[in-house]
Coordinates of C-alpha atoms and ligand atoms in Angstrom, one line a residue:
Chain Y
M415 CA 73.6 114.6 100.0
T416 CA 75.7 111.8 98.6
L417 CA 76.0 110.1 102.0
E418 CA 73.8 110.9 104.9
I419 CA 74.5 109.5 108.4
S420 CA 71.6 109.9 110.8
G421 CA 71.2 108.9 114.4
L422 CA 74.2 106.6 114.2
K423 CA 74.8 104.8 117.5
V424 CA 77.5 102.2 118.1
S425 CA 78.1 100.3 121.3
I426 CA 80.8 97.7 122.1
G427 CA 80.3 95.4 125.1
G428 CA 77.5 97.5 126.5
K429 CA 79.6 100.8 126.3
E430 CA 78.0 103.4 124.0
I431 CA 80.7 104.8 121.8
L432 CA 78.6 106.8 119.3
R433 CA 75.5 108.2 120.8
G434 CA 73.5 109.4 117.7
V435 CA 75.8 111.0 115.1
D436 CA 74.3 113.0 112.3
L437 CA 76.5 114.0 109.3
G438 CA 76.0 114.7 105.6
L439 CA 78.6 114.5 102.9
A440 CA 77.9 116.3 99.6
A441 CA 79.6 115.8 96.2
G442 CA 82.6 118.0 95.6
R443 CA 82.7 119.0 99.3
V444 CA 85.1 118.2 102.0
H445 CA 83.5 117.7 105.4
G446 CA 86.0 117.9 108.2
L447 CA 85.5 116.0 111.4
A448 CA 87.4 117.3 114.4
G449 CA 87.6 116.4 118.1
E450 CA 90.0 115.0 120.6
S451 CA 91.3 111.5 120.5
G452 CA 88.7 109.1 121.8
S453 CA 85.7 111.2 120.7
G454 CA 84.6 108.7 118.1
K455 CA 85.9 110.1 114.8
T456 CA 87.5 106.9 113.6
M457 CA 84.5 104.8 114.8
T458 CA 82.2 107.0 112.7
G459 CA 84.3 106.3 109.6
L460 CA 84.5 102.6 110.3
A461 CA 80.7 102.4 110.8
V462 CA 80.2 103.9 107.3
L463 CA 82.5 101.3 105.8
G464 CA 81.0 98.4 107.8
L465 CA 84.4 97.8 109.4
L466 CA 83.4 98.0 113.1
P467 CA 85.3 95.9 115.6
H468 CA 84.0 92.5 116.4
G469 CA 81.0 92.5 118.7
A470 CA 80.1 96.1 117.9
R471 CA 76.4 96.9 117.5
A472 CA 75.3 99.7 115.3
S473 CA 71.9 101.4 114.8
G474 CA 70.6 104.4 112.9
T475 CA 71.1 104.8 109.1
V476 CA 73.9 105.5 106.7
R477 CA 72.2 106.4 103.4
L478 CA 74.1 106.1 100.1
G479 CA 71.6 106.9 97.4
E480 CA 68.7 104.5 97.9
R481 CA 70.5 102.1 100.2
D482 CA 71.1 102.0 103.9
L483 CA 74.7 100.7 104.3
L484 CA 73.9 99.6 107.9
A485 CA 71.2 97.2 106.6
L486 CA 73.1 95.9 103.6
P487 CA 74.1 92.2 103.5
A488 CA 77.9 91.6 103.9
K489 CA 78.4 90.7 100.3
E490 CA 76.8 93.8 98.9
L491 CA 78.6 96.0 101.5
N492 CA 81.9 94.5 100.3
R493 CA 81.1 95.7 96.8
V494 CA 80.3 99.2 98.1
R495 CA 83.5 99.3 100.1
G496 CA 86.5 99.9 97.9
G497 CA 84.0 100.6 95.1
E498 CA 81.7 103.5 95.8
V499 CA 83.1 104.2 99.2
A500 CA 86.9 104.2 99.6
M501 CA 89.2 105.0 102.5
V502 CA 92.6 106.3 103.4
F503 CA 94.2 105.9 106.8
Q504 CA 96.9 107.7 108.8
D505 CA 99.5 105.0 108.2
P506 CA 99.8 104.2 104.5
A507 CA 101.1 100.8 105.5
T508 CA 97.5 99.9 106.5
S509 CA 96.4 100.2 102.8
L510 CA 99.6 98.9 101.1
H511 CA 100.8 95.3 100.9
P512 CA 104.6 95.4 101.4
M513 CA 105.4 92.4 99.2
L514 CA 103.4 93.4 96.1
T515 CA 104.3 96.0 93.5
I516 CA 102.2 99.1 93.7
G517 CA 101.1 98.4 90.1
R518 CA 99.8 95.0 91.1
Q519 CA 97.9 96.5 94.1
L520 CA 96.3 99.1 91.9
T521 CA 95.2 96.8 89.1
E522 CA 94.1 93.9 91.2
H523 CA 91.6 96.3 92.9
M524 CA 90.3 97.5 89.5
R525 CA 90.1 94.1 87.9
H526 CA 88.1 92.8 90.9
H527 CA 85.8 95.8 91.3
L528 CA 85.5 97.1 87.7
R529 CA 86.3 93.8 85.9
L530 CA 88.8 95.6 83.6
G531 CA 91.2 93.6 81.4
R532 CA 94.9 93.5 82.1
T533 CA 96.1 96.2 79.7
E534 CA 93.2 98.5 80.4
A535 CA 93.8 98.2 84.2
K536 CA 97.5 99.0 83.7
E537 CA 96.8 102.1 81.6
R538 CA 94.4 103.4 84.3
A539 CA 96.9 102.6 87.1
V540 CA 99.7 104.6 85.4
E541 CA 97.2 107.4 84.8
L542 CA 96.2 107.4 88.5
L543 CA 99.8 107.5 89.6
G544 CA 100.3 110.5 87.5
K545 CA 97.1 112.1 88.9
V546 CA 98.5 111.8 92.5
R547 CA 101.7 113.2 91.1
I548 CA 104.1 110.3 91.6
P549 CA 107.2 111.1 89.5
G550 CA 107.8 108.7 86.6
P551 CA 104.5 106.9 86.9
A552 CA 105.3 104.2 84.4
Q553 CA 108.5 103.2 86.2
A554 CA 106.9 103.6 89.7
Y555 CA 104.2 101.1 88.6
G556 CA 106.7 98.2 89.0
R557 CA 108.2 99.3 92.4
F558 CA 107.4 98.2 95.9
P559 CA 106.0 100.4 98.7
H560 CA 109.4 100.6 100.6
Q561 CA 111.0 102.2 97.6
F562 CA 109.0 105.3 98.2
S563 CA 109.1 108.0 100.9
G564 CA 106.3 108.4 103.4
G565 CA 104.6 111.2 101.5
M566 CA 104.7 109.2 98.3
R567 CA 103.3 106.1 100.0
Q568 CA 100.3 108.1 101.2
R569 CA 99.8 109.4 97.6
I570 CA 99.9 105.8 96.4
A571 CA 97.3 104.8 99.1
I572 CA 95.2 107.6 97.7
A573 CA 95.6 106.4 94.2
I574 CA 94.5 102.9 95.3
A575 CA 91.5 104.5 97.0
L576 CA 90.6 106.3 93.8
A577 CA 91.1 103.3 91.6
C578 CA 87.4 102.4 91.3
S579 CA 86.1 105.9 91.0
P580 CA 84.5 106.1 94.4
K581 CA 81.8 108.7 95.1
V582 CA 82.8 108.9 98.8
L583 CA 86.3 109.1 100.2
I584 CA 86.9 108.7 104.0
A585 CA 90.3 109.9 105.0
D586 CA 91.2 109.3 108.6
E587 CA 94.1 111.5 109.7
P588 CA 95.7 111.1 106.3
T589 CA 98.5 113.6 106.9
T590 CA 99.1 113.2 110.6
A591 CA 102.2 111.0 110.1
L592 CA 103.8 113.3 107.5
D593 CA 106.2 116.3 107.6
V594 CA 104.4 119.6 107.2
T595 CA 106.0 120.1 103.9
V596 CA 104.7 116.8 102.6
Q597 CA 101.4 117.4 104.3
A598 CA 100.9 120.5 102.3
G599 CA 101.3 118.6 99.1
V600 CA 98.8 115.8 100.2
L601 CA 96.3 118.4 101.3
R602 CA 96.5 120.2 97.9
L603 CA 96.1 116.9 96.2
L604 CA 93.0 115.9 98.3
R605 CA 91.4 119.3 97.7
G606 CA 92.1 119.1 94.0
L607 CA 90.7 115.6 93.6
C608 CA 87.6 116.5 95.5
D609 CA 87.0 119.5 93.2
E610 CA 88.0 117.7 90.0
L611 CA 86.2 114.4 90.5
G612 CA 83.3 115.7 92.5
L613 CA 84.2 113.3 95.4
A614 CA 82.3 113.6 98.7
V615 CA 85.1 113.6 101.3
L616 CA 85.0 113.0 105.0
L617 CA 88.3 114.3 106.4
V618 CA 89.0 113.2 109.9
T619 CA 91.7 115.2 111.6
H620 CA 92.5 116.6 115.0
D621 CA 94.5 119.4 113.4
L622 CA 92.3 122.5 113.1
G623 CA 94.9 124.0 110.8
V624 CA 94.4 121.2 108.3
M625 CA 90.7 121.6 108.8
S626 CA 90.8 125.2 108.0
A627 CA 92.9 124.6 104.9
V628 CA 90.7 122.1 103.1
A629 CA 87.3 121.6 104.7
D630 CA 84.1 123.3 103.5
E631 CA 82.0 122.1 106.4
V632 CA 83.3 121.3 109.9
S633 CA 81.8 119.1 112.5
V634 CA 83.2 118.8 116.0
M635 CA 82.8 115.6 118.0
K636 CA 82.9 115.1 121.8
D637 CA 82.1 111.9 123.6
G638 CA 80.4 110.2 120.7
L639 CA 78.3 113.1 119.6
V640 CA 78.6 115.9 117.1
V641 CA 78.4 119.0 119.3
E642 CA 78.9 121.6 116.6
S643 CA 78.5 121.6 112.8
G644 CA 78.6 124.4 110.2
P645 CA 80.6 126.2 107.5
R646 CA 84.3 126.2 108.1
G647 CA 84.6 129.9 108.5
R648 CA 81.9 130.1 111.1
V649 CA 83.0 127.1 113.2
L650 CA 86.6 128.2 113.3
R651 CA 86.1 131.9 113.7
E652 CA 83.0 132.1 115.8
P653 CA 82.6 128.7 117.5
A654 CA 79.2 128.5 119.2
H655 CA 80.1 125.6 121.4
A656 CA 82.4 126.0 124.5
Y657 CA 84.1 122.7 123.6
T658 CA 85.1 124.0 120.1
R659 CA 86.4 127.1 121.7
S660 CA 88.5 125.1 124.1
L661 CA 89.9 123.0 121.2
L662 CA 90.9 126.2 119.4
G663 CA 92.3 127.6 122.6
S664 CA 94.6 124.6 123.1
L665 CA 96.3 125.2 119.7
P666 CA 99.9 126.1 119.7
G667 CA 99.4 129.4 117.8
A668 CA 96.2 130.4 119.6
G669 CA 95.6 134.1 119.9
T670 CA 98.9 135.2 118.3
A671 CA 100.0 136.3 114.9
E672 CA 101.0 134.1 112.0
P673 CA 104.5 133.0 111.2
G674 CA 106.5 135.3 109.1
G675 CA 104.3 138.2 109.9
P676 CA 105.3 141.2 112.0
G677 CA 103.9 142.0 115.5
D678 CA 104.2 138.5 116.8
P679 CA 104.8 138.4 120.5
G680 CA 106.1 134.9 120.2
G681 CA 107.6 133.0 123.1
P682 CA 106.1 130.5 125.4
G683 CA 102.7 130.7 127.1
A684 CA 100.1 131.2 124.4
G685 CA 96.5 130.2 125.1
P686 CA 95.0 128.2 128.0
A687 CA 95.7 124.5 128.1
P688 CA 92.5 122.6 128.8
E689 CA 92.7 119.3 130.6
G690 CA 92.5 117.2 127.5
E691 CA 94.3 113.9 127.7
R692 CA 93.6 111.6 130.6
Chain G
M947 CA 130.5 128.6 128.6
S948 CA 127.9 126.4 127.0
L949 CA 126.7 123.3 128.7
L950 CA 126.7 121.5 125.4
S951 CA 128.8 122.5 122.4
V952 CA 128.7 120.7 119.1
D953 CA 131.4 121.8 116.7
D954 CA 131.5 121.0 113.0
L955 CA 130.2 117.5 113.8
V956 CA 130.3 114.8 111.2
V957 CA 128.5 111.5 111.9
E958 CA 128.5 108.6 109.4
H959 CA 126.4 105.5 109.5
R960 CA 128.6 102.6 108.2
S961 CA 127.4 99.2 107.3
P962 CA 129.5 96.6 105.4
G963 CA 129.3 96.7 101.6
R964 CA 127.3 100.0 101.6
P965 CA 128.5 103.5 101.1
A966 CA 128.8 105.5 104.3
V967 CA 125.7 107.6 105.1
R968 CA 126.9 111.0 106.2
A969 CA 123.8 111.8 108.2
V970 CA 125.4 114.8 110.1
A971 CA 127.8 116.7 107.8
G972 CA 129.4 119.5 109.7
A973 CA 126.8 120.7 112.2
S974 CA 127.4 123.2 115.0
L975 CA 125.1 123.9 117.9
T976 CA 125.2 125.0 121.5
V977 CA 122.8 124.6 124.5
S978 CA 123.4 126.5 127.7
A979 CA 122.2 125.5 131.2
G980 CA 118.6 126.5 131.7
E981 CA 118.2 127.1 127.9
V982 CA 115.7 125.3 125.6
V983 CA 116.9 124.8 122.0
G984 CA 114.4 123.5 119.4
L985 CA 115.9 121.5 116.6
V986 CA 113.6 121.3 113.6
G987 CA 113.8 120.0 110.0
E988 CA 112.0 117.4 107.8
S989 CA 112.6 113.7 108.6
G990 CA 115.8 112.4 107.2
C991 CA 117.7 115.6 108.0
G992 CA 119.9 114.0 110.7
K993 CA 118.2 115.3 113.9
S994 CA 118.1 111.9 115.6
T995 CA 121.7 111.0 114.5
L996 CA 122.9 114.3 116.0
A997 CA 121.0 113.6 119.2
R998 CA 122.3 110.1 119.5
A999 CA 125.9 111.3 118.9
V1000 CA 125.5 113.8 121.8
C1001 CA 124.4 110.8 124.0
G1002 CA 127.5 108.8 122.9
L1003 CA 125.3 106.4 121.1
N1004 CA 126.6 107.1 117.6
P1005 CA 130.4 107.4 117.0
V1006 CA 131.7 110.7 115.9
T1007 CA 133.5 110.7 112.5
A1008 CA 134.9 114.3 112.7
G1009 CA 134.4 117.5 114.7
S1010 CA 133.7 117.4 118.4
I1011 CA 131.0 117.3 121.1
T1012 CA 131.8 118.9 124.4
F1013 CA 129.5 118.5 127.4
D1014 CA 130.4 120.4 130.5
G1015 CA 133.9 121.0 129.3
Q1016 CA 134.5 117.3 128.7
P1017 CA 134.6 115.6 125.2
V1018 CA 131.7 113.1 124.7
T1019 CA 133.0 109.7 123.6
P1020 CA 131.0 106.6 122.7
L1021 CA 130.0 105.0 126.0
G1022 CA 128.5 101.8 127.3
L1023 CA 124.9 102.2 128.4
R1024 CA 125.8 102.1 132.1
R1025 CA 128.4 104.8 132.0
R1026 CA 126.2 106.9 129.8
R1027 CA 123.6 107.1 132.6
L1028 CA 126.2 108.7 134.7
T1029 CA 127.1 111.5 132.3
G1030 CA 124.2 113.8 133.1
I1031 CA 122.5 113.5 129.7
Q1032 CA 119.0 111.8 129.5
M1033 CA 116.9 111.3 126.4
V1034 CA 113.2 110.9 125.9
F1035 CA 112.2 109.1 122.7
Q1036 CA 109.3 109.4 120.4
D1037 CA 107.5 106.2 121.1
P1038 CA 106.5 105.8 124.8
Y1039 CA 105.2 102.4 123.9
A1040 CA 108.6 101.1 123.0
S1041 CA 110.7 103.0 125.6
L1042 CA 108.9 101.7 128.7
N1043 CA 109.2 98.1 129.8
P1044 CA 105.6 96.7 129.7
R1045 CA 106.3 94.1 132.4
R1046 CA 107.8 96.3 135.1
L1047 CA 105.8 98.6 137.4
V1048 CA 105.9 102.3 136.6
G1049 CA 107.4 103.1 140.0
D1050 CA 110.3 100.6 139.6
Q1051 CA 111.2 102.1 136.2
V1052 CA 111.2 105.6 137.7
A1053 CA 113.3 104.3 140.6
D1054 CA 116.0 103.3 138.1
G1055 CA 116.6 106.9 137.4
L1056 CA 116.7 107.8 141.0
R1057 CA 119.4 105.2 141.6
T1058 CA 121.5 106.7 138.8
A1059 CA 121.4 110.0 140.6
R1060 CA 122.1 108.2 144.0
D1061 CA 118.9 109.9 145.2
T1062 CA 117.6 108.2 148.3
V1063 CA 115.3 110.9 149.4
T1064 CA 112.9 111.3 146.5
S1065 CA 110.3 108.6 145.8
P1066 CA 109.0 107.6 142.4
A1067 CA 105.6 108.9 143.4
D1068 CA 107.1 112.3 144.0
L1069 CA 108.3 112.4 140.4
L1070 CA 105.0 111.2 139.0
E1071 CA 103.4 114.1 140.9
R1072 CA 105.8 116.5 139.3
V1073 CA 104.9 115.3 135.8
G1074 CA 101.2 115.8 136.6
L1075 CA 100.2 112.1 137.3
P1076 CA 98.6 110.7 140.4
R1077 CA 101.0 109.1 142.9
E1078 CA 99.2 105.8 142.8
F1079 CA 100.3 105.2 139.2
A1080 CA 103.7 104.0 140.6
G1081 CA 102.0 100.7 141.4
R1082 CA 100.6 100.1 137.9
H1083 CA 102.0 98.8 134.6
P1084 CA 102.6 101.0 131.5
H1085 CA 99.9 99.3 129.4
E1086 CA 97.2 100.8 131.6
F1087 CA 98.0 104.3 130.3
S1088 CA 97.4 106.5 127.2
G1089 CA 100.3 107.7 125.0
G1090 CA 100.3 111.1 126.7
Q1091 CA 100.5 109.5 130.2
R1092 CA 103.2 107.1 129.1
Q1093 CA 105.3 109.9 127.8
R1094 CA 104.9 111.7 131.1
I1095 CA 106.2 108.5 132.8
A1096 CA 109.2 108.5 130.5
I1097 CA 109.9 112.1 131.3
A1098 CA 109.6 111.3 135.1
R1099 CA 112.1 108.5 134.7
A1100 CA 114.5 110.8 132.7
L1101 CA 114.2 113.5 135.3
A1102 CA 114.8 111.2 138.2
A1103 CA 118.4 110.8 137.0
R1104 CA 118.8 114.6 137.5
P1105 CA 120.3 115.2 134.1
R1106 CA 121.9 118.5 133.3
L1107 CA 120.9 118.1 129.7
L1108 CA 117.6 116.6 128.7
I1109 CA 117.1 115.6 125.0
G1110 CA 113.7 114.9 123.6
D1111 CA 113.8 113.2 120.2
E1112 CA 110.3 113.9 118.8
P1113 CA 108.8 113.2 122.2
I1114 CA 105.4 114.5 121.2
S1115 CA 105.0 113.3 117.7
A1116 CA 103.1 110.2 118.7
L1117 CA 100.7 112.1 120.9
D1118 CA 97.4 113.7 119.9
A1119 CA 97.1 117.5 119.5
S1120 CA 95.9 118.4 123.0
A1121 CA 98.5 116.3 124.7
Q1122 CA 101.3 117.6 122.4
S1123 CA 101.5 121.1 123.7
Q1124 CA 100.9 120.0 127.3
V1125 CA 103.8 117.5 127.2
A1126 CA 106.1 120.0 125.4
R1127 CA 105.4 122.7 128.0
L1128 CA 105.9 120.2 130.8
M1129 CA 109.3 119.2 129.5
R1130 CA 110.3 122.9 129.2
D1131 CA 109.1 123.8 132.7
L1132 CA 110.8 120.9 134.4
A1133 CA 114.1 121.3 132.6
V1134 CA 114.2 125.0 133.2
D1135 CA 113.2 124.7 136.9
A1136 CA 116.0 122.2 137.4
G1137 CA 118.5 124.5 135.7
A1138 CA 119.1 121.9 133.0
G1139 CA 119.4 122.5 129.3
L1140 CA 116.8 121.0 126.9
L1141 CA 117.4 120.0 123.3
F1142 CA 113.9 119.5 121.9
I1143 CA 113.7 117.8 118.5
S1144 CA 110.5 118.0 116.5
H1145 CA 109.4 118.4 113.0
D1146 CA 106.5 120.6 114.2
L1147 CA 107.7 124.2 114.3
S1148 CA 104.4 125.4 115.8
V1149 CA 105.0 123.4 119.0
V1150 CA 108.7 124.1 119.2
R1151 CA 107.9 127.8 119.0
L1152 CA 105.9 127.5 122.2
I1153 CA 108.8 126.2 124.3
A1154 CA 112.1 127.0 122.7
D1155 CA 114.3 130.0 123.5
R1156 CA 116.2 129.4 120.3
I1157 CA 115.5 127.5 117.2
A1158 CA 118.0 125.6 115.1
V1159 CA 116.9 124.5 111.6
M1160 CA 118.6 121.4 110.2
Y1161 CA 118.7 120.4 106.6
L1162 CA 120.5 117.4 105.2
G1163 CA 123.1 117.1 108.0
R1164 CA 123.8 120.8 108.5
I1165 CA 122.3 123.6 110.7
V1166 CA 121.1 126.2 108.1
E1167 CA 119.6 128.8 110.5
V1168 CA 119.8 129.5 114.2
G1169 CA 118.2 132.3 116.0
D1170 CA 115.9 133.5 118.8
T1171 CA 112.6 131.8 118.6
A1172 CA 110.5 134.9 118.2
E1173 CA 112.8 136.3 115.5
V1174 CA 112.9 133.1 113.5
W1175 CA 109.2 132.8 113.7
A1176 CA 108.4 136.4 112.7
D1177 CA 111.3 136.8 110.3
P1178 CA 112.7 133.6 108.9
R1179 CA 115.7 134.2 106.7
H1180 CA 116.8 130.9 105.2
P1181 CA 114.6 129.9 102.3
Y1182 CA 114.2 126.4 103.9
T1183 CA 113.0 127.9 107.2
K1184 CA 110.6 130.1 105.2
A1185 CA 109.3 127.0 103.4
L1186 CA 108.8 125.1 106.7
L1187 CA 106.8 128.0 108.1
R1188 CA 104.7 128.5 105.1
A1189 CA 103.7 124.8 105.0
I1190 CA 102.0 125.1 108.4
P1191 CA 98.2 125.4 107.8
K1192 CA 96.6 128.2 109.9
P1193 CA 93.4 127.5 111.8
D1194 CA 92.0 130.9 110.8
G1195 CA 89.0 129.5 108.9
M1196 CA 90.0 131.1 105.7
G1197 CA 90.4 128.0 103.6
V1198 CA 94.0 128.8 102.4
L1199 CA 95.9 125.8 101.3
P1200 CA 99.5 125.7 102.7
A1201 CA 102.4 126.2 100.4
E1202 CA 104.0 123.0 99.2
L1203 CA 107.8 122.6 99.2
P1204 CA 108.4 120.4 96.2
G1205 CA 110.9 117.5 96.3
D1206 CA 112.3 115.4 99.1
V1207 CA 115.3 115.6 101.4
P1208 CA 118.0 114.1 99.2
D1209 CA 119.9 110.9 100.1
P1210 CA 122.8 111.9 102.3
V1211 CA 125.0 109.3 100.5
N1212 CA 124.8 111.6 97.5
P1213 CA 124.2 115.2 98.6
P1214 CA 123.8 118.0 96.0
Q1215 CA 126.9 120.0 95.1
G1216 CA 127.2 123.5 96.5
C1217 CA 124.3 124.5 98.8
R1218 CA 122.5 121.3 99.9
F1219 CA 119.2 123.0 99.6
H1220 CA 119.7 124.5 96.1
P1221 CA 117.7 121.9 94.1
R1222 CA 114.6 122.8 96.1
C1223 CA 115.3 126.5 96.6
P1224 CA 113.0 129.0 94.9
H1225 CA 115.8 131.6 95.0
V1226 CA 118.7 129.5 93.6
M1227 CA 121.5 131.5 92.1
D1228 CA 124.7 130.5 90.3
V1229 CA 126.9 130.6 93.4
C1230 CA 124.5 128.2 95.2
R1231 CA 125.2 125.4 92.7
G1232 CA 129.0 125.6 93.1
K1233 CA 129.8 126.7 96.7
E1234 CA 128.5 125.5 100.0
P1235 CA 127.6 128.4 102.3
D1236 CA 129.6 127.2 105.4
F1237 CA 128.8 130.2 107.6
G1238 CA 126.2 131.2 110.1
P1239 CA 123.8 132.1 111.6
V1240 CA 122.0 131.8 108.2
A1241 CA 123.8 129.4 105.9
C1242 CA 122.6 131.0 102.7
W1243 CA 124.3 133.0 100.0
L1244 CA 121.6 135.6 100.3
H1245 CA 122.6 136.1 103.9
E1246 CA 126.4 136.1 103.8
P1247 CA 127.8 137.9 106.8
R1248 CA 129.8 141.0 105.8
Ligands
ADP1308 N1 88.0 97.9 119.4 C1 87.5 98.7 120.4 N2 86.8 98.1 121.4 C2 86.3 98.9 122.4 N3 86.3 100.2 122.4 C3 87.0 100.8 121.4 C4 87.6 100.1 120.3 N4 88.1 101.0 119.5 C5 87.9 102.2 120.0 N5 87.2 102.1 121.1 C6 86.7 103.2 121.9 O1 85.8 104.0 121.2 C7 86.0 105.4 121.5 C8 86.1 106.2 120.2 O2 87.3 105.8 119.6 P1 87.8 106.4 118.2 O3 86.7 106.4 117.2 O4 89.0 105.7 117.8 O5 88.2 107.9 118.6 P2 89.0 109.0 117.7 O6 89.2 108.5 116.3 O7 88.1 110.2 117.8 O8 90.2 109.2 118.4 C9 87.2 105.5 122.4 O9 86.6 105.6 123.7 C10 87.9 104.2 122.3 O10 88.5 103.8 123.5
ADP1309 N1 121.6 103.2 111.3 C1 121.6 103.8 110.1 N2 122.2 103.3 109.0 C2 122.2 103.9 107.8 N3 121.6 105.1 107.6 C3 120.9 105.7 108.6 C4 120.9 105.1 109.9 N4 120.2 105.9 110.7 C5 119.8 106.9 110.0 N5 120.3 106.8 108.7 C6 120.1 107.8 107.6 O1 120.6 109.0 108.1 C7 119.8 110.1 107.6 C8 119.4 110.9 108.8 O2 118.5 110.2 109.6 P1 118.0 110.6 111.0 O3 119.1 111.1 111.9 O4 117.1 109.6 111.6 O5 117.1 111.9 110.6 P2 115.9 112.6 111.3 O6 115.9 112.2 112.8 O7 116.1 114.1 111.1 O8 114.7 112.1 110.6 C9 118.7 109.5 106.8 O9 119.0 109.6 105.5 C10 118.6 108.1 107.3 O10 118.1 107.3 106.3
MG1310 MG1 91.0 108.1 115.3
MG1311 MG1 114.4 111.3 113.9

């Protein structure tokens, strides 16, 4: 395992938010983390990155090679974050500075973490923009975030995350804000980068379709605990836990045929609707 | 006769010193009483502009909008409330006043309908919320709950047409289908029409009787929901459906539709979809297919 989370507990103001999470991320594999909103998915990612909200207390271990990230001094953790462990969020605006060109944002990161020279950094930045399939990477280098569409901005955020050749990528709902057509492209990109670069990816998503498309392993969270974990095919087709079944049951397409295929009863009223949101 | 009839509608956004943005470029659509029509398409296709024009919030450049036999003209906010059209917006955080009690905001809608019998708490109950919520402030609630409050307020005005502009996009998955179904049930029970805008076809499919697919200012396909879902005909509709990843555990990556929605300031010649279309033919580059129900040269009516 590239990254191993064991017995991770997080509490804020006396409230236990994570109650002993176990998760392992392996190189070249996408580990999907599902569960309803409030179940603790984002908090799990933030704990790995050492970005927990003020006043949060964490215990357990987050092992990256020989080190326990939870026990690392702030300065060393800073080096890990953005270096060996990188992140992408739902809203690309979180990772992009609106007033700086994307080239500057890419190279600053590399010069800081990898101590590259100016020319070298620029070359690598243009190469990365090409890798995430930004059209005309050399021209794009000098543009500002607002000059790109939402899908392109998320690709740029991914390029920045990849700038320092991380071993682990944590992607928290990276396609939730995008059109399905754009989402398809970003999912293909993520899967390709994972395979090509041997990244260990934690993909947080509430969308089980997204999960099914790119994850190798799937874990399902509920109330701060992982309640089910296993290979994608098994968890999605033969869920062992009642909660996973209820998540699958609340899907729009539950129990009916696929789009564009014959024999679809269609119409309203598919699947039971569990009392989810409160 | 349809409750709402949009005919060859053109809506332009004008700002000084800039070229006009023709966001709706000859779109036609109808919604009947008691009918749910889903309007889908990628962002930037003109769905919101069309919806706002129907509410009288965007001036009409050409074509017409008829509601209940009367032409819709740009209106002040107060008079708009009296027309029988209500809209629910994407962001329930922005559309509710954080400083006013939930009950008072719902009561605004009741006043519009001159309804002195129903109480705000009755409406909250109808959208599946506890009656006590009337005495609280919006910030105490989750996104899904706030959207239910916004729906209660819209329904209080007894609209004959309810428009939801991406009303579920900001909610999480489990809340999305619940809120979508709620809007459908309430609108249909009241005999009102519902125009439900979303970029998520898999949810629209759950609640719409008909689906209209919009691309760069035009409706490119209209049809019964089950038919469009099972047998999409326009290449754009096919691409939208193929891009939805299926939760079947098979690890199949969804198909990508390359390219972006073009800038409406400078739309492509001929068929607006031709630069992204996998089936593009010579005729598509030169002539716009201006017919329905499938605006595609592969599906020209004979
Ligand atoms: N800054 C915070 N302070 C206190 N509680 C928080 C904070 N952020 C999140 N929480 C709580 O932690 C729980 C888990 O949240 P989160 O990890 O964001 O869930 P998810 O990503 O699965 O939707 C929720 O109950 C949420 O209310
Ligand atoms: N107020 C405005 N001024 C100028 N252009 C606008 C304005 N509102 C929308 N547009 C443009 O009109 C087009 C359609 O936008 P919109 O109706 O919001 O589409 P959708 O709701 O389908 O995403 C887009 O190209 C958008 O940039
Ligand atoms: Mg989250
Ligand atoms: Mg819109």
